[in-house]
Short mmCIF file of C-alpha atoms and ligand atoms in Angstrom, two decimals:
data_model
loop_
_atom_site.label_atom_id
_atom_site.label_comp_id
_atom_site.label_asym_id
_atom_site.label_seq_id
_atom_site.Cartn_x
_atom_site.Cartn_y
_atom_site.Cartn_z
CA MET B 599 0.16 -0.11 0.43
CA ILE B 600 1.34 3.20 -0.75
CA LEU B 601 0.96 5.68 1.73
CA PRO B 602 1.12 9.27 2.30
CA ILE B 603 4.35 10.71 2.35
CA LEU B 604 4.44 14.25 4.94
CA ARG B 605 5.97 17.85 3.91
CA TYR B 606 8.28 19.80 5.98
CA GLY B 607 6.19 21.36 8.61
CA HIS B 608 4.40 18.04 9.72
CA PRO B 609 5.43 18.00 13.55
CA VAL B 610 6.56 13.91 12.97
CA LEU B 611 9.64 14.94 11.24
CA ARG B 612 11.25 16.22 13.64
CA ARG B 613 10.34 13.69 16.59
CA LYS B 614 12.90 11.09 17.11
CA GLY B 615 11.74 7.92 16.17
CA ALA B 616 11.60 5.28 19.02
CA ARG B 617 12.99 1.71 19.03
CA VAL B 618 11.51 -0.76 17.23
CA ASP B 619 12.03 -4.16 20.16
CA GLU B 620 9.97 -6.33 18.00
CA ILE B 621 9.31 -7.22 14.20
CA THR B 622 5.70 -7.53 14.89
CA PRO B 623 3.67 -8.18 11.87
CA ALA B 624 2.62 -4.09 11.56
CA ILE B 625 6.42 -4.07 11.60
CA THR B 626 6.57 -5.99 8.90
CA GLU B 627 3.71 -4.53 6.57
CA LEU B 628 5.30 -0.85 7.59
CA ALA B 629 8.52 -1.70 5.79
CA ALA B 630 6.73 -3.44 3.21
CA ASN B 631 4.38 0.02 2.06
CA MET B 632 7.71 2.07 2.61
CA LEU B 633 9.33 0.53 0.07
CA GLU B 634 6.86 0.58 -2.44
CA THR B 635 5.96 4.10 -1.27
CA MET B 636 9.35 4.93 -2.04
CA TYR B 637 9.53 2.94 -5.26
CA ALA B 638 6.72 4.88 -6.45
CA ALA B 639 8.20 8.63 -5.60
CA ALA B 640 11.21 7.45 -7.36
CA GLY B 641 13.18 8.16 -4.08
CA ILE B 642 16.51 5.78 -3.10
CA GLY B 643 15.21 6.42 1.03
CA LEU B 644 12.96 6.98 3.43
CA ALA B 645 12.29 6.59 6.99
CA ALA B 646 9.23 5.95 9.06
CA GLN B 647 8.70 9.62 10.12
CA GLN B 648 8.22 10.58 6.29
CA VAL B 649 4.93 8.21 6.31
CA GLY B 650 4.30 9.36 10.08
CA GLN B 651 5.41 6.65 11.84
CA PRO B 652 8.44 8.04 14.77
CA LEU B 653 10.12 4.42 14.91
CA GLN B 654 13.82 3.64 14.14
CA LEU B 655 12.70 2.31 10.62
CA THR B 656 14.14 3.76 7.22
CA VAL B 657 13.99 1.91 3.46
CA ILE B 658 16.51 2.36 1.31
CA ASP B 659 17.48 0.79 -2.64
CA VAL B 660 20.57 2.79 -4.45
CA ARG B 661 20.18 0.52 -7.01
CA GLY B 662 18.05 2.97 -9.75
CA VAL B 663 20.92 5.47 -9.44
CA LYS B 664 24.01 4.59 -11.89
CA ASP B 665 25.72 7.22 -12.57
CA ARG B 666 26.88 7.36 -8.19
CA PRO B 667 28.78 4.97 -7.72
CA SER B 668 28.16 3.56 -3.93
CA THR B 669 30.75 1.01 -2.37
CA LEU B 670 29.86 -1.56 0.34
CA ASP B 671 32.30 -3.80 2.43
CA LEU B 672 31.12 -6.87 4.29
CA ALA B 673 33.19 -8.61 6.88
CA GLY B 674 36.47 -6.79 5.77
CA GLN B 675 34.88 -7.84 1.59
CA SER B 676 33.60 -5.73 -0.92
CA SER B 677 30.84 -7.12 -1.85
CA ASP B 678 28.13 -5.82 -4.72
CA VAL B 679 25.67 -3.20 -3.78
CA ALA B 680 23.28 -4.26 -5.27
CA GLY B 681 22.74 -7.73 -2.61
CA LEU B 682 21.94 -5.88 0.00
CA MET B 683 19.04 -4.03 -1.77
CA PRO B 684 16.51 -3.46 -0.80
CA LEU B 685 17.52 -2.54 2.69
CA VAL B 686 16.01 -2.19 5.97
CA LEU B 687 17.37 -0.98 8.99
CA ILE B 688 15.98 -1.42 12.10
CA ASN B 689 17.18 0.87 14.99
CA PRO B 690 20.24 1.70 12.63
CA ALA B 691 24.11 3.06 14.57
CA ILE B 692 26.08 4.80 12.50
CA THR B 693 29.96 5.85 13.60
CA PRO B 694 31.60 8.04 10.47
CA VAL B 695 34.81 7.28 8.71
CA GLY B 696 35.82 8.77 5.79
CA PRO B 697 36.63 12.43 4.94
CA PRO B 698 34.48 15.31 4.55
CA VAL B 699 32.54 15.30 1.12
CA ALA B 700 29.66 18.05 -0.77
CA GLY B 701 26.79 16.09 -2.69
CA PRO B 702 23.74 16.45 -3.87
CA GLU B 703 20.72 15.72 -1.95
CA GLY B 704 16.92 15.62 -2.07
CA CYS B 705 14.60 14.53 0.43
CA LEU B 706 10.66 13.60 -0.62
CA SER B 707 9.42 15.23 2.21
CA PHE B 708 10.68 18.09 0.27
CA PRO B 709 10.33 17.98 -3.47
CA GLU B 710 11.67 20.17 -5.85
CA ILE B 711 14.61 21.32 -3.42
CA TYR B 712 18.01 19.98 -3.65
CA GLN B 713 21.13 20.79 -1.87
CA ASP B 714 25.07 19.94 -1.63
CA ILE B 715 25.38 18.34 1.50
CA THR B 716 28.76 18.04 3.19
CA ARG B 717 28.95 14.58 5.07
CA PRO B 718 31.81 11.34 5.72
CA GLU B 719 32.37 9.18 2.55
CA SER B 720 31.95 6.37 4.28
CA VAL B 721 30.10 5.37 7.41
CA GLU B 722 29.67 1.63 9.28
CA VAL B 723 26.41 0.25 10.48
CA ALA B 724 25.52 -1.43 12.57
CA ALA B 725 21.55 -2.54 12.29
CA ILE B 726 18.91 -4.90 12.57
CA ASN B 727 17.36 -6.29 8.95
CA ALA B 728 13.41 -6.32 8.77
CA LYS B 729 13.91 -10.65 9.50
CA GLY B 730 14.94 -8.76 13.14
CA GLU B 731 18.77 -10.61 12.42
CA PRO B 732 22.01 -8.40 12.96
CA LEU B 733 22.96 -6.37 9.96
CA GLN B 734 26.69 -5.21 9.65
CA PHE B 735 28.79 -2.92 6.96
CA LYS B 736 30.71 -0.37 6.29
CA ALA B 737 28.73 1.69 3.15
CA GLY B 738 30.73 4.62 1.08
CA GLY B 739 30.09 6.82 -1.79
CA LEU B 740 25.57 7.41 -2.25
CA LEU B 741 25.36 4.52 -0.26
CA ALA B 742 26.87 5.53 2.77
CA ARG B 743 25.09 9.57 2.49
CA VAL B 744 21.41 7.91 1.94
CA ILE B 745 22.15 6.04 5.42
CA GLN B 746 23.54 9.62 6.74
CA HIS B 747 20.26 11.24 5.51
CA GLU B 748 17.66 8.09 6.42
CA VAL B 749 19.24 7.85 10.12
CA ASP B 750 18.80 11.65 11.06
CA HIS B 751 15.42 11.54 9.81
CA LEU B 752 15.20 9.05 12.47
CA ASN B 753 16.28 11.27 15.18
CA GLY B 754 14.16 14.09 13.51
CA ILE B 755 16.55 16.39 12.06
CA LEU B 756 16.34 17.13 8.15
CA PHE B 757 18.17 17.89 5.40
CA ILE B 758 18.21 21.55 6.22
CA ASP B 759 19.84 21.60 9.06
CA ARG B 760 22.30 20.57 7.41
CA MET B 761 22.72 23.00 4.53
CA SER B 762 25.40 26.08 5.05
CA ALA B 763 23.72 29.16 6.60
CA GLN B 764 24.25 30.54 3.16
CA ALA B 765 22.11 27.61 1.13
CA LYS B 766 19.54 28.11 3.90
CA GLU B 767 19.19 32.09 3.68
CA ALA B 768 18.73 31.75 -0.04
CA MET B 769 15.99 28.87 0.09
CA LYS B 770 14.34 30.39 2.50
CA PRO B 771 11.45 31.48 0.08
CA GLU B 772 10.48 28.00 -0.73
CA LEU B 773 11.24 26.39 2.30
CA GLU B 774 8.35 28.92 3.37
CA ALA B 775 5.89 28.77 1.21
CA LEU B 776 6.82 24.48 1.53
CA ARG B 777 6.08 24.97 5.59
CA ALA B 778 3.04 27.09 4.25
CA ALA B 779 1.51 24.73 2.31
CA THR B 780 1.45 21.88 4.92
CA LYS B 781 0.78 23.97 7.66
CA ALA B 782 -3.08 25.40 4.82
CA ALA B 783 -3.21 20.62 4.21
CA ARG B 784 -2.95 19.80 7.86
CA GLU B 785 -5.41 22.23 9.14
CA LYS B 786 -8.15 21.33 5.87
CA GLU B 787 -8.29 16.98 7.58
ZN1 LIG O 1476 14.85 13.06 3.36
#
């Protein structure tokens, strides 16, 4: 089932996600619906907050992006990124390991807003997957960027928080318009 994606200005986007203690049928269904929603929106990552659920759960699939490479190390071995996709991360903990690099980012909660964001090039990730199994790997490139963007969501942090002050100032009219539209839509509900 495709779920509505909340936009900037919705308060749930600022909520820190609760840990998922058990993979219940509801969690399994939520993860499946989030993947369906993400694909329908042509996104490469979606956090539970973006569909109104403040939980430590995110889904990712970078296979559709051909021009921005990703790397994956599993147990110290360079591995096929596609083999890990789609990726469901529950209760993820990340440790940045690479030097900071700038790269373009967008967000399904900020339609048509794109900006360069500086983030570490690689991250070590520990999480559990959709089956409740532990998952540990190191990601680089686009995959590392998406994971960091999504883990930020799980903590109520949005990519605009990581923009330079100058970039954010330049985007102020668009951001204010989006926030006002979200507020107006919520008042109609
Ligand atoms: Zn986002």
